[in-house]
Amino acid sequence: MSAPDKGAKILIIDDEPQIRKLLKVTLHAHHYDVAEAGSGEEGILQASMSHPDLIVLDLGLPDMGGMDVLRRIREWSQTPIIVLTARDREEDKIAALDEGADDYVTKPFGMGELVARIRVALRHVAGSVSEPVLRFGALTIDLAMRNVELGGERVKLTPTEYDLLKTLASNGGKVMTQRQLLQQVWGRHYGETEQHYLRIYVGHLRKKLETDTTRPQYILTEPGIGYRFAVED
């Protein structure tokens, strides 16, 4: 386990005792410190008092909606939040991500997948502090110089292509909705009617970065939701 992961405190907000027990046992086995909350209000209180490194949040809570918990925590905290939910509709996933969730896992879930996503989220936070150069295998992005290299060779990008790549790579491992990307790259007034811009520019980037555009290594599609920049688990 890498240094940023070791001893990280994870808060589980879920009303199902069996789920909390399963998560606690598994996460302890991976050397995480675990706190639990069985309701939204208790989860908000613990998040404010114990300052966890990451939160696993169920959307179906008995006292208040998980989306409300997410919004309230996001009013004062940027702690990574992974939504754990039985709701598998794209609309619910998009809404959670747009409200500030970093990732989502649908129930029933595999513990291996959840632990991997936790590692990615924690590593993203650890590596997000004023890091001028991002490295992903053969791909290097120099944020200060606005320079991109692949296998030591410079990749020529348009300003928009670069801004889109920078936004995705700076949020490596995090699912980003189409609306989030459009507003961060093109501007706050862009939305659903401009989604074709995103598909076109992702296609341009893949042609310049991917060995096989049909099996992308870097920019992965989250069907119906958006994109994720791949990082190693």
JSON list of C-alpha atoms in Angstrom, two decimals:
[
{"chain": "A", "resi": 1, "resn": "MET", "atom": "CA", "xyz": [0.00, 0.00, 0.00]},
{"chain": "A", "resi": 2, "resn": "SER", "atom": "CA", "xyz": [1.32, 3.43, -0.92]},
{"chain": "A", "resi": 3, "resn": "ALA", "atom": "CA", "xyz": [2.13, 6.01, 1.76]},
{"chain": "A", "resi": 4, "resn": "PRO", "atom": "CA", "xyz": [-0.89, 8.28, 1.03]},
{"chain": "A", "resi": 5, "resn": "ASP", "atom": "CA", "xyz": [-3.22, 5.31, 1.66]},
{"chain": "A", "resi": 6, "resn": "LYS", "atom": "CA", "xyz": [-1.74, 3.97, 4.87]},
{"chain": "A", "resi": 7, "resn": "GLY", "atom": "CA", "xyz": [-3.85, 4.72, 7.91]},
{"chain": "A", "resi": 8, "resn": "ALA", "atom": "CA", "xyz": [-6.35, 6.85, 6.01]},
{"chain": "A", "resi": 9, "resn": "LYS", "atom": "CA", "xyz": [-9.62, 7.39, 7.89]},
{"chain": "A", "resi": 10, "resn": "ILE", "atom": "CA", "xyz": [-12.77, 6.37, 6.01]},
{"chain": "A", "resi": 11, "resn": "LEU", "atom": "CA", "xyz": [-16.27, 7.31, 7.16]},
{"chain": "A", "resi": 12, "resn": "ILE", "atom": "CA", "xyz": [-19.08, 4.94, 6.12]},
{"chain": "A", "resi": 13, "resn": "ILE", "atom": "CA", "xyz": [-22.55, 6.51, 6.06]},
{"chain": "A", "resi": 14, "resn": "ASP", "atom": "CA", "xyz": [-25.01, 3.67, 5.51]},
{"chain": "A", "resi": 15, "resn": "ASP", "atom": "CA", "xyz": [-28.12, 2.54, 7.39]},
{"chain": "A", "resi": 16, "resn": "GLU", "atom": "CA", "xyz": [-27.57, -1.19, 6.74]},
{"chain": "A", "resi": 17, "resn": "PRO", "atom": "CA", "xyz": [-25.58, -2.75, 9.63]},
{"chain": "A", "resi": 18, "resn": "GLN", "atom": "CA", "xyz": [-24.54, -5.70, 7.44]},
{"chain": "A", "resi": 19, "resn": "ILE", "atom": "CA", "xyz": [-23.05, -3.41, 4.80]},
{"chain": "A", "resi": 20, "resn": "ARG", "atom": "CA", "xyz": [-21.21, -1.35, 7.44]},
{"chain": "A", "resi": 21, "resn": "LYS", "atom": "CA", "xyz": [-19.82, -4.53, 9.02]},
{"chain": "A", "resi": 22, "resn": "LEU", "atom": "CA", "xyz": [-18.65, -5.90, 5.65]},
{"chain": "A", "resi": 23, "resn": "LEU", "atom": "CA", "xyz": [-16.99, -2.62, 4.74]},
{"chain": "A", "resi": 24, "resn": "LYS", "atom": "CA", "xyz": [-15.39, -2.22, 8.16]},
{"chain": "A", "resi": 25, "resn": "VAL", "atom": "CA", "xyz": [-13.86, -5.72, 8.16]},
{"chain": "A", "resi": 26, "resn": "THR", "atom": "CA", "xyz": [-12.58, -5.39, 4.60]},
{"chain": "A", "resi": 27, "resn": "LEU", "atom": "CA", "xyz": [-11.20, -1.88, 4.98]},
{"chain": "A", "resi": 28, "resn": "HIS", "atom": "CA", "xyz": [-9.49, -2.76, 8.26]},
{"chain": "A", "resi": 29, "resn": "ALA", "atom": "CA", "xyz": [-7.82, -5.64, 6.42]},
{"chain": "A", "resi": 30, "resn": "HIS", "atom": "CA", "xyz": [-6.44, -3.03, 3.99]},
{"chain": "A", "resi": 31, "resn": "HIS", "atom": "CA", "xyz": [-5.11, -0.98, 6.93]},
{"chain": "A", "resi": 32, "resn": "TYR", "atom": "CA", "xyz": [-7.70, 1.79, 6.83]},
{"chain": "A", "resi": 33, "resn": "ASP", "atom": "CA", "xyz": [-9.15, 3.39, 9.95]},
{"chain": "A", "resi": 34, "resn": "VAL", "atom": "CA", "xyz": [-12.96, 3.18, 9.78]},
{"chain": "A", "resi": 35, "resn": "ALA", "atom": "CA", "xyz": [-15.74, 5.24, 11.36]},
{"chain": "A", "resi": 36, "resn": "GLU", "atom": "CA", "xyz": [-19.45, 4.48, 10.94]},
{"chain": "A", "resi": 37, "resn": "ALA", "atom": "CA", "xyz": [-22.73, 6.39, 10.81]},
{"chain": "A", "resi": 38, "resn": "GLY", "atom": "CA", "xyz": [-26.18, 4.87, 10.39]},
{"chain": "A", "resi": 39, "resn": "SER", "atom": "CA", "xyz": [-28.04, 8.05, 9.42]},
{"chain": "A", "resi": 40, "resn": "GLY", "atom": "CA", "xyz": [-27.55, 11.23, 7.46]},
{"chain": "A", "resi": 41, "resn": "GLU", "atom": "CA", "xyz": [-27.46, 13.57, 10.46]},
{"chain": "A", "resi": 42, "resn": "GLU", "atom": "CA", "xyz": [-24.99, 11.34, 12.28]},
{"chain": "A", "resi": 43, "resn": "GLY", "atom": "CA", "xyz": [-22.86, 11.15, 9.14]},
{"chain": "A", "resi": 44, "resn": "ILE", "atom": "CA", "xyz": [-22.75, 14.93, 8.76]},
{"chain": "A", "resi": 45, "resn": "LEU", "atom": "CA", "xyz": [-21.81, 15.31, 12.43]},
{"chain": "A", "resi": 46, "resn": "GLN", "atom": "CA", "xyz": [-19.03, 12.73, 12.20]},
{"chain": "A", "resi": 47, "resn": "ALA", "atom": "CA", "xyz": [-17.73, 14.24, 8.97]},
{"chain": "A", "resi": 48, "resn": "SER", "atom": "CA", "xyz": [-17.44, 17.62, 10.67]},
{"chain": "A", "resi": 49, "resn": "MET", "atom": "CA", "xyz": [-15.86, 16.33, 13.87]},
{"chain": "A", "resi": 50, "resn": "SER", "atom": "CA", "xyz": [-13.59, 13.47, 12.80]},
{"chain": "A", "resi": 51, "resn": "HIS", "atom": "CA", "xyz": [-12.30, 14.94, 9.52]},
{"chain": "A", "resi": 52, "resn": "PRO", "atom": "CA", "xyz": [-12.16, 11.69, 7.50]},
{"chain": "A", "resi": 53, "resn": "ASP", "atom": "CA", "xyz": [-9.88, 11.33, 4.49]},
{"chain": "A", "resi": 54, "resn": "LEU", "atom": "CA", "xyz": [-12.71, 9.80, 2.45]},
{"chain": "A", "resi": 55, "resn": "ILE", "atom": "CA", "xyz": [-16.45, 9.19, 2.81]},
{"chain": "A", "resi": 56, "resn": "VAL", "atom": "CA", "xyz": [-18.49, 6.24, 1.48]},
{"chain": "A", "resi": 57, "resn": "LEU", "atom": "CA", "xyz": [-22.08, 7.48, 1.28]},
{"chain": "A", "resi": 58, "resn": "ASP", "atom": "CA", "xyz": [-25.28, 5.50, 0.73]},
{"chain": "A", "resi": 59, "resn": "LEU", "atom": "CA", "xyz": [-28.06, 7.49, -0.96]},
{"chain": "A", "resi": 60, "resn": "GLY", "atom": "CA", "xyz": [-30.91, 5.59, 0.74]},
{"chain": "A", "resi": 61, "resn": "LEU", "atom": "CA", "xyz": [-30.81, 6.83, 4.33]},
{"chain": "A", "resi": 62, "resn": "PRO", "atom": "CA", "xyz": [-33.70, 6.71, 6.84]},
{"chain": "A", "resi": 63, "resn": "ASP", "atom": "CA", "xyz": [-33.75, 10.32, 8.06]},
{"chain": "A", "resi": 64, "resn": "MET", "atom": "CA", "xyz": [-32.75, 12.36, 5.03]},
{"chain": "A", "resi": 65, "resn": "GLY", "atom": "CA", "xyz": [-31.78, 11.87, 1.40]},
{"chain": "A", "resi": 66, "resn": "GLY", "atom": "CA", "xyz": [-28.21, 10.96, 0.63]},
{"chain": "A", "resi": 67, "resn": "MET", "atom": "CA", "xyz": [-28.15, 13.77, -1.93]},
{"chain": "A", "resi": 68, "resn": "ASP", "atom": "CA", "xyz": [-28.96, 16.22, 0.86]},
{"chain": "A", "resi": 69, "resn": "VAL", "atom": "CA", "xyz": [-26.10, 14.80, 2.93]},
{"chain": "A", "resi": 70, "resn": "LEU", "atom": "CA", "xyz": [-23.80, 15.22, -0.06]},
{"chain": "A", "resi": 71, "resn": "ARG", "atom": "CA", "xyz": [-24.85, 18.84, -0.59]},
{"chain": "A", "resi": 72, "resn": "ARG", "atom": "CA", "xyz": [-24.44, 19.74, 3.08]},
{"chain": "A", "resi": 73, "resn": "ILE", "atom": "CA", "xyz": [-20.98, 18.21, 3.33]},
{"chain": "A", "resi": 74, "resn": "ARG", "atom": "CA", "xyz": [-19.92, 19.93, 0.11]},
{"chain": "A", "resi": 75, "resn": "GLU", "atom": "CA", "xyz": [-20.85, 23.30, 1.63]},
{"chain": "A", "resi": 76, "resn": "TRP", "atom": "CA", "xyz": [-17.70, 23.16, 3.75]},
{"chain": "A", "resi": 77, "resn": "SER", "atom": "CA", "xyz": [-15.61, 20.14, 2.73]},
{"chain": "A", "resi": 78, "resn": "GLN", "atom": "CA", "xyz": [-13.86, 18.81, -0.36]},
{"chain": "A", "resi": 79, "resn": "THR", "atom": "CA", "xyz": [-13.23, 15.38, 1.20]},
{"chain": "A", "resi": 80, "resn": "PRO", "atom": "CA", "xyz": [-13.53, 12.68, -1.51]},
{"chain": "A", "resi": 81, "resn": "ILE", "atom": "CA", "xyz": [-16.99, 11.10, -1.47]},
{"chain": "A", "resi": 82, "resn": "ILE", "atom": "CA", "xyz": [-17.79, 7.78, -3.11]},
{"chain": "A", "resi": 83, "resn": "VAL", "atom": "CA", "xyz": [-21.51, 7.19, -3.46]},
{"chain": "A", "resi": 84, "resn": "LEU", "atom": "CA", "xyz": [-22.59, 3.60, -2.73]},
{"chain": "A", "resi": 85, "resn": "THR", "atom": "CA", "xyz": [-26.12, 3.07, -3.99]},
{"chain": "A", "resi": 86, "resn": "ALA", "atom": "CA", "xyz": [-28.68, 0.57, -5.18]},
{"chain": "A", "resi": 87, "resn": "ARG", "atom": "CA", "xyz": [-29.96, 3.16, -7.66]},
{"chain": "A", "resi": 88, "resn": "ASP", "atom": "CA", "xyz": [-28.54, 2.31, -11.06]},
{"chain": "A", "resi": 89, "resn": "ARG", "atom": "CA", "xyz": [-30.31, 4.93, -13.18]},
{"chain": "A", "resi": 90, "resn": "GLU", "atom": "CA", "xyz": [-28.00, 7.21, -15.12]},
{"chain": "A", "resi": 91, "resn": "GLU", "atom": "CA", "xyz": [-29.96, 10.24, -13.90]},
{"chain": "A", "resi": 92, "resn": "ASP", "atom": "CA", "xyz": [-29.18, 9.41, -10.26]},
{"chain": "A", "resi": 93, "resn": "LYS", "atom": "CA", "xyz": [-25.48, 8.88, -10.98]},
{"chain": "A", "resi": 94, "resn": "ILE", "atom": "CA", "xyz": [-25.23, 12.12, -12.95]},
{"chain": "A", "resi": 95, "resn": "ALA", "atom": "CA", "xyz": [-27.06, 14.06, -10.23]},
{"chain": "A", "resi": 96, "resn": "ALA", "atom": "CA", "xyz": [-24.72, 12.73, -7.52]},
{"chain": "A", "resi": 97, "resn": "LEU", "atom": "CA", "xyz": [-21.61, 13.54, -9.56]},
{"chain": "A", "resi": 98, "resn": "ASP", "atom": "CA", "xyz": [-22.89, 17.00, -10.43]},
{"chain": "A", "resi": 99, "resn": "GLU", "atom": "CA", "xyz": [-23.52, 17.66, -6.73]},
{"chain": "A", "resi": 100, "resn": "GLY", "atom": "CA", "xyz": [-19.89, 16.91, -5.93]},
{"chain": "A", "resi": 101, "resn": "ALA", "atom": "CA", "xyz": [-19.48, 13.14, -5.54]},
{"chain": "A", "resi": 102, "resn": "ASP", "atom": "CA", "xyz": [-16.10, 11.90, -6.74]},
{"chain": "A", "resi": 103, "resn": "ASP", "atom": "CA", "xyz": [-17.25, 8.46, -7.82]},
{"chain": "A", "resi": 104, "resn": "TYR", "atom": "CA", "xyz": [-20.08, 5.98, -7.47]},
{"chain": "A", "resi": 105, "resn": "VAL", "atom": "CA", "xyz": [-20.38, 2.23, -6.95]},
{"chain": "A", "resi": 106, "resn": "THR", "atom": "CA", "xyz": [-23.68, 0.43, -7.55]},
{"chain": "A", "resi": 107, "resn": "LYS", "atom": "CA", "xyz": [-25.01, -2.24, -5.16]},
{"chain": "A", "resi": 108, "resn": "PRO", "atom": "CA", "xyz": [-24.49, -5.16, -5.27]},
{"chain": "A", "resi": 109, "resn": "PHE", "atom": "CA", "xyz": [-20.79, -4.39, -5.55]},
{"chain": "A", "resi": 110, "resn": "GLY", "atom": "CA", "xyz": [-17.45, -6.16, -5.51]},
{"chain": "A", "resi": 111, "resn": "MET", "atom": "CA", "xyz": [-15.19, -5.26, -2.59]},
{"chain": "A", "resi": 112, "resn": "GLY", "atom": "CA", "xyz": [-12.16, -5.38, -4.86]},
{"chain": "A", "resi": 113, "resn": "GLU", "atom": "CA", "xyz": [-13.63, -2.70, -7.10]},
{"chain": "A", "resi": 114, "resn": "LEU", "atom": "CA", "xyz": [-14.61, -0.49, -4.17]},
{"chain": "A", "resi": 115, "resn": "VAL", "atom": "CA", "xyz": [-11.18, -0.74, -2.53]},
{"chain": "A", "resi": 116, "resn": "ALA", "atom": "CA", "xyz": [-9.52, 0.08, -5.86]},
{"chain": "A", "resi": 117, "resn": "ARG", "atom": "CA", "xyz": [-11.70, 3.17, -6.29]},
{"chain": "A", "resi": 118, "resn": "ILE", "atom": "CA", "xyz": [-10.91, 4.24, -2.73]},
{"chain": "A", "resi": 119, "resn": "ARG", "atom": "CA", "xyz": [-7.18, 3.98, -3.48]},
{"chain": "A", "resi": 120, "resn": "VAL", "atom": "CA", "xyz": [-7.59, 6.06, -6.63]},
{"chain": "A", "resi": 121, "resn": "ALA", "atom": "CA", "xyz": [-9.60, 8.77, -4.85]},
{"chain": "A", "resi": 122, "resn": "LEU", "atom": "CA", "xyz": [-7.09, 9.02, -2.00]},
{"chain": "A", "resi": 123, "resn": "ARG", "atom": "CA", "xyz": [-4.16, 9.12, -4.40]},
{"chain": "A", "resi": 124, "resn": "HIS", "atom": "CA", "xyz": [-5.83, 11.86, -6.43]},
{"chain": "A", "resi": 125, "resn": "VAL", "atom": "CA", "xyz": [-6.15, 14.02, -3.31]},
{"chain": "A", "resi": 126, "resn": "ALA", "atom": "CA", "xyz": [-2.56, 13.29, -2.25]},
{"chain": "A", "resi": 127, "resn": "GLY", "atom": "CA", "xyz": [-1.23, 14.22, -5.68]},
{"chain": "A", "resi": 128, "resn": "SER", "atom": "CA", "xyz": [-3.39, 17.30, -6.25]},
{"chain": "A", "resi": 129, "resn": "VAL", "atom": "CA", "xyz": [-1.32, 19.75, -4.22]},
{"chain": "A", "resi": 130, "resn": "SER", "atom": "CA", "xyz": [0.46, 22.09, -6.63]},
{"chain": "A", "resi": 131, "resn": "GLU", "atom": "CA", "xyz": [1.87, 19.29, -8.76]},
{"chain": "A", "resi": 132, "resn": "PRO", "atom": "CA", "xyz": [3.18, 20.99, -11.96]},
{"chain": "A", "resi": 133, "resn": "VAL", "atom": "CA", "xyz": [3.82, 17.78, -13.91]},
{"chain": "A", "resi": 134, "resn": "LEU", "atom": "CA", "xyz": [1.35, 14.91, -14.28]},
{"chain": "A", "resi": 135, "resn": "ARG", "atom": "CA", "xyz": [2.68, 11.53, -15.39]},
{"chain": "A", "resi": 136, "resn": "PHE", "atom": "CA", "xyz": [0.62, 8.59, -16.59]},
{"chain": "A", "resi": 137, "resn": "GLY", "atom": "CA", "xyz": [2.89, 5.91, -18.00]},
{"chain": "A", "resi": 138, "resn": "ALA", "atom": "CA", "xyz": [4.26, 7.23, -21.30]},
{"chain": "A", "resi": 139, "resn": "LEU", "atom": "CA", "xyz": [2.11, 10.36, -21.11]},
{"chain": "A", "resi": 140, "resn": "THR", "atom": "CA", "xyz": [3.46, 13.51, -19.43]},
{"chain": "A", "resi": 141, "resn": "ILE", "atom": "CA", "xyz": [1.54, 16.75, -18.97]},
{"chain": "A", "resi": 142, "resn": "ASP", "atom": "CA", "xyz": [3.54, 19.81, -17.87]},
{"chain": "A", "resi": 143, "resn": "LEU", "atom": "CA", "xyz": [0.92, 22.17, -16.47]},
{"chain": "A", "resi": 144, "resn": "ALA", "atom": "CA", "xyz": [3.31, 25.09, -16.07]},
{"chain": "A", "resi": 145, "resn": "MET", "atom": "CA", "xyz": [4.57, 24.93, -19.65]},
{"chain": "A", "resi": 146, "resn": "ARG", "atom": "CA", "xyz": [1.27, 23.66, -21.16]},
{"chain": "A", "resi": 147, "resn": "ASN", "atom": "CA", "xyz": [3.32, 20.94, -22.79]},
{"chain": "A", "resi": 148, "resn": "VAL", "atom": "CA", "xyz": [2.19, 17.35, -23.48]},
{"chain": "A", "resi": 149, "resn": "GLU", "atom": "CA", "xyz": [4.55, 14.52, -24.40]},
{"chain": "A", "resi": 150, "resn": "LEU", "atom": "CA", "xyz": [3.82, 10.91, -25.29]},
{"chain": "A", "resi": 151, "resn": "GLY", "atom": "CA", "xyz": [6.76, 8.52, -25.27]},
{"chain": "A", "resi": 152, "resn": "GLY", "atom": "CA", "xyz": [9.14, 11.49, -25.17]},
{"chain": "A", "resi": 153, "resn": "GLU", "atom": "CA", "xyz": [7.60, 13.09, -28.27]},
{"chain": "A", "resi": 154, "resn": "ARG", "atom": "CA", "xyz": [5.69, 16.34, -28.05]},
{"chain": "A", "resi": 155, "resn": "VAL", "atom": "CA", "xyz": [1.97, 16.12, -28.82]},
{"chain": "A", "resi": 156, "resn": "LYS", "atom": "CA", "xyz": [0.54, 19.15, -30.62]},
{"chain": "A", "resi": 157, "resn": "LEU", "atom": "CA", "xyz": [-2.82, 20.11, -29.16]},
{"chain": "A", "resi": 158, "resn": "THR", "atom": "CA", "xyz": [-5.17, 23.01, -29.78]},
{"chain": "A", "resi": 159, "resn": "PRO", "atom": "CA", "xyz": [-5.92, 25.22, -26.75]},
{"chain": "A", "resi": 160, "resn": "THR", "atom": "CA", "xyz": [-9.31, 23.56, -26.27]},
{"chain": "A", "resi": 161, "resn": "GLU", "atom": "CA", "xyz": [-7.85, 20.06, -26.62]},
{"chain": "A", "resi": 162, "resn": "TYR", "atom": "CA", "xyz": [-5.23, 20.92, -24.01]},
{"chain": "A", "resi": 163, "resn": "ASP", "atom": "CA", "xyz": [-7.77, 22.40, -21.58]},
{"chain": "A", "resi": 164, "resn": "LEU", "atom": "CA", "xyz": [-9.96, 19.30, -21.89]},
{"chain": "A", "resi": 165, "resn": "LEU", "atom": "CA", "xyz": [-7.00, 16.96, -21.35]},
{"chain": "A", "resi": 166, "resn": "LYS", "atom": "CA", "xyz": [-5.77, 19.01, -18.38]},
{"chain": "A", "resi": 167, "resn": "THR", "atom": "CA", "xyz": [-9.22, 18.94, -16.76]},
{"chain": "A", "resi": 168, "resn": "LEU", "atom": "CA", "xyz": [-9.58, 15.19, -17.19]},
{"chain": "A", "resi": 169, "resn": "ALA", "atom": "CA", "xyz": [-6.02, 14.37, -16.10]},
{"chain": "A", "resi": 170, "resn": "SER", "atom": "CA", "xyz": [-6.12, 16.71, -13.10]},
{"chain": "A", "resi": 171, "resn": "ASN", "atom": "CA", "xyz": [-9.14, 14.71, -11.93]},
{"chain": "A", "resi": 172, "resn": "GLY", "atom": "CA", "xyz": [-7.57, 11.35, -12.75]},
{"chain": "A", "resi": 173, "resn": "GLY", "atom": "CA", "xyz": [-9.70, 8.39, -11.66]},
{"chain": "A", "resi": 174, "resn": "LYS", "atom": "CA", "xyz": [-12.73, 10.61, -11.03]},
{"chain": "A", "resi": 175, "resn": "VAL", "atom": "CA", "xyz": [-15.89, 10.29, -13.10]},
{"chain": "A", "resi": 176, "resn": "MET", "atom": "CA", "xyz": [-16.70, 13.66, -14.66]},
{"chain": "A", "resi": 177, "resn": "THR", "atom": "CA", "xyz": [-20.12, 14.30, -16.12]},
{"chain": "A", "resi": 178, "resn": "GLN", "atom": "CA", "xyz": [-20.55, 15.87, -19.54]},
{"chain": "A", "resi": 179, "resn": "ARG", "atom": "CA", "xyz": [-21.97, 19.01, -17.93]},
{"chain": "A", "resi": 180, "resn": "GLN", "atom": "CA", "xyz": [-18.99, 19.34, -15.56]},
{"chain": "A", "resi": 181, "resn": "LEU", "atom": "CA", "xyz": [-16.53, 19.08, -18.44]},
{"chain": "A", "resi": 182, "resn": "LEU", "atom": "CA", "xyz": [-18.43, 21.46, -20.69]},
{"chain": "A", "resi": 183, "resn": "GLN", "atom": "CA", "xyz": [-18.67, 24.10, -17.98]},
{"chain": "A", "resi": 184, "resn": "GLN", "atom": "CA", "xyz": [-15.05, 23.79, -16.88]},
{"chain": "A", "resi": 185, "resn": "VAL", "atom": "CA", "xyz": [-13.59, 23.81, -20.40]},
{"chain": "A", "resi": 186, "resn": "TRP", "atom": "CA", "xyz": [-16.03, 25.88, -22.46]},
{"chain": "A", "resi": 187, "resn": "GLY", "atom": "CA", "xyz": [-17.78, 27.98, -19.81]},
{"chain": "A", "resi": 188, "resn": "ARG", "atom": "CA", "xyz": [-20.62, 27.99, -17.29]},
{"chain": "A", "resi": 189, "resn": "HIS", "atom": "CA", "xyz": [-23.31, 28.70, -19.90]},
{"chain": "A", "resi": 190, "resn": "TYR", "atom": "CA", "xyz": [-22.63, 25.43, -21.74]},
{"chain": "A", "resi": 191, "resn": "GLY", "atom": "CA", "xyz": [-24.84, 22.40, -21.07]},
{"chain": "A", "resi": 192, "resn": "GLU", "atom": "CA", "xyz": [-26.78, 19.54, -22.62]},
{"chain": "A", "resi": 193, "resn": "THR", "atom": "CA", "xyz": [-27.26, 21.16, -26.03]},
{"chain": "A", "resi": 194, "resn": "GLU", "atom": "CA", "xyz": [-23.49, 21.37, -26.56]},
{"chain": "A", "resi": 195, "resn": "GLN", "atom": "CA", "xyz": [-22.60, 17.77, -25.66]},
{"chain": "A", "resi": 196, "resn": "HIS", "atom": "CA", "xyz": [-21.55, 17.10, -29.25]},
{"chain": "A", "resi": 197, "resn": "TYR", "atom": "CA", "xyz": [-18.58, 19.46, -28.70]},
{"chain": "A", "resi": 198, "resn": "LEU", "atom": "CA", "xyz": [-17.33, 17.09, -26.02]},
{"chain": "A", "resi": 199, "resn": "ARG", "atom": "CA", "xyz": [-17.63, 13.98, -28.21]},
{"chain": "A", "resi": 200, "resn": "ILE", "atom": "CA", "xyz": [-15.76, 15.69, -31.04]},
{"chain": "A", "resi": 201, "resn": "TYR", "atom": "CA", "xyz": [-12.86, 16.87, -28.87]},
{"chain": "A", "resi": 202, "resn": "VAL", "atom": "CA", "xyz": [-12.57, 13.58, -26.97]},
{"chain": "A", "resi": 203, "resn": "GLY", "atom": "CA", "xyz": [-12.32, 11.93, -30.38]},
{"chain": "A", "resi": 204, "resn": "HIS", "atom": "CA", "xyz": [-9.52, 14.34, -31.37]},
{"chain": "A", "resi": 205, "resn": "LEU", "atom": "CA", "xyz": [-7.60, 13.63, -28.17]},
{"chain": "A", "resi": 206, "resn": "ARG", "atom": "CA", "xyz": [-7.93, 9.89, -28.57]},
{"chain": "A", "resi": 207, "resn": "LYS", "atom": "CA", "xyz": [-6.55, 10.06, -32.12]},
{"chain": "A", "resi": 208, "resn": "LYS", "atom": "CA", "xyz": [-3.49, 11.89, -30.79]},
{"chain": "A", "resi": 209, "resn": "LEU", "atom": "CA", "xyz": [-2.94, 9.90, -27.58]},
{"chain": "A", "resi": 210, "resn": "GLU", "atom": "CA", "xyz": [-4.33, 6.39, -27.97]},
{"chain": "A", "resi": 211, "resn": "THR", "atom": "CA", "xyz": [-2.66, 3.48, -29.74]},
{"chain": "A", "resi": 212, "resn": "ASP", "atom": "CA", "xyz": [-6.10, 2.01, -30.44]},
{"chain": "A", "resi": 213, "resn": "THR", "atom": "CA", "xyz": [-8.99, 4.50, -30.32]},
{"chain": "A", "resi": 214, "resn": "THR", "atom": "CA", "xyz": [-11.51, 1.66, -30.03]},
{"chain": "A", "resi": 215, "resn": "ARG", "atom": "CA", "xyz": [-9.83, 0.49, -26.81]},
{"chain": "A", "resi": 216, "resn": "PRO", "atom": "CA", "xyz": [-8.69, 3.72, -25.14]},
{"chain": "A", "resi": 217, "resn": "GLN", "atom": "CA", "xyz": [-6.02, 3.57, -22.47]},
{"chain": "A", "resi": 218, "resn": "TYR", "atom": "CA", "xyz": [-6.34, 7.07, -21.07]},
{"chain": "A", "resi": 219, "resn": "ILE", "atom": "CA", "xyz": [-9.78, 8.61, -21.68]},
{"chain": "A", "resi": 220, "resn": "LEU", "atom": "CA", "xyz": [-12.50, 6.14, -20.76]},
{"chain": "A", "resi": 221, "resn": "THR", "atom": "CA", "xyz": [-16.19, 6.61, -21.53]},
{"chain": "A", "resi": 222, "resn": "GLU", "atom": "CA", "xyz": [-18.77, 6.29, -18.75]},
{"chain": "A", "resi": 223, "resn": "PRO", "atom": "CA", "xyz": [-21.83, 5.52, -20.94]},
{"chain": "A", "resi": 224, "resn": "GLY", "atom": "CA", "xyz": [-24.58, 8.10, -20.65]},
{"chain": "A", "resi": 225, "resn": "ILE", "atom": "CA", "xyz": [-22.69, 9.98, -17.92]},
{"chain": "A", "resi": 226, "resn": "GLY", "atom": "CA", "xyz": [-19.33, 11.36, -19.03]},
{"chain": "A", "resi": 227, "resn": "TYR", "atom": "CA", "xyz": [-15.67, 10.41, -18.94]},
{"chain": "A", "resi": 228, "resn": "ARG", "atom": "CA", "xyz": [-12.96, 9.18, -16.60]},
{"chain": "A", "resi": 229, "resn": "PHE", "atom": "CA", "xyz": [-9.22, 9.64, -17.04]},
{"chain": "A", "resi": 230, "resn": "ALA", "atom": "CA", "xyz": [-7.68, 6.28, -16.23]},
{"chain": "A", "resi": 231, "resn": "VAL", "atom": "CA", "xyz": [-5.01, 5.92, -13.58]},
{"chain": "A", "resi": 232, "resn": "GLU", "atom": "CA", "xyz": [-3.44, 2.76, -12.25]},
{"chain": "A", "resi": 233, "resn": "ASP", "atom": "CA", "xyz": [-5.22, 1.09, -9.33]}
]
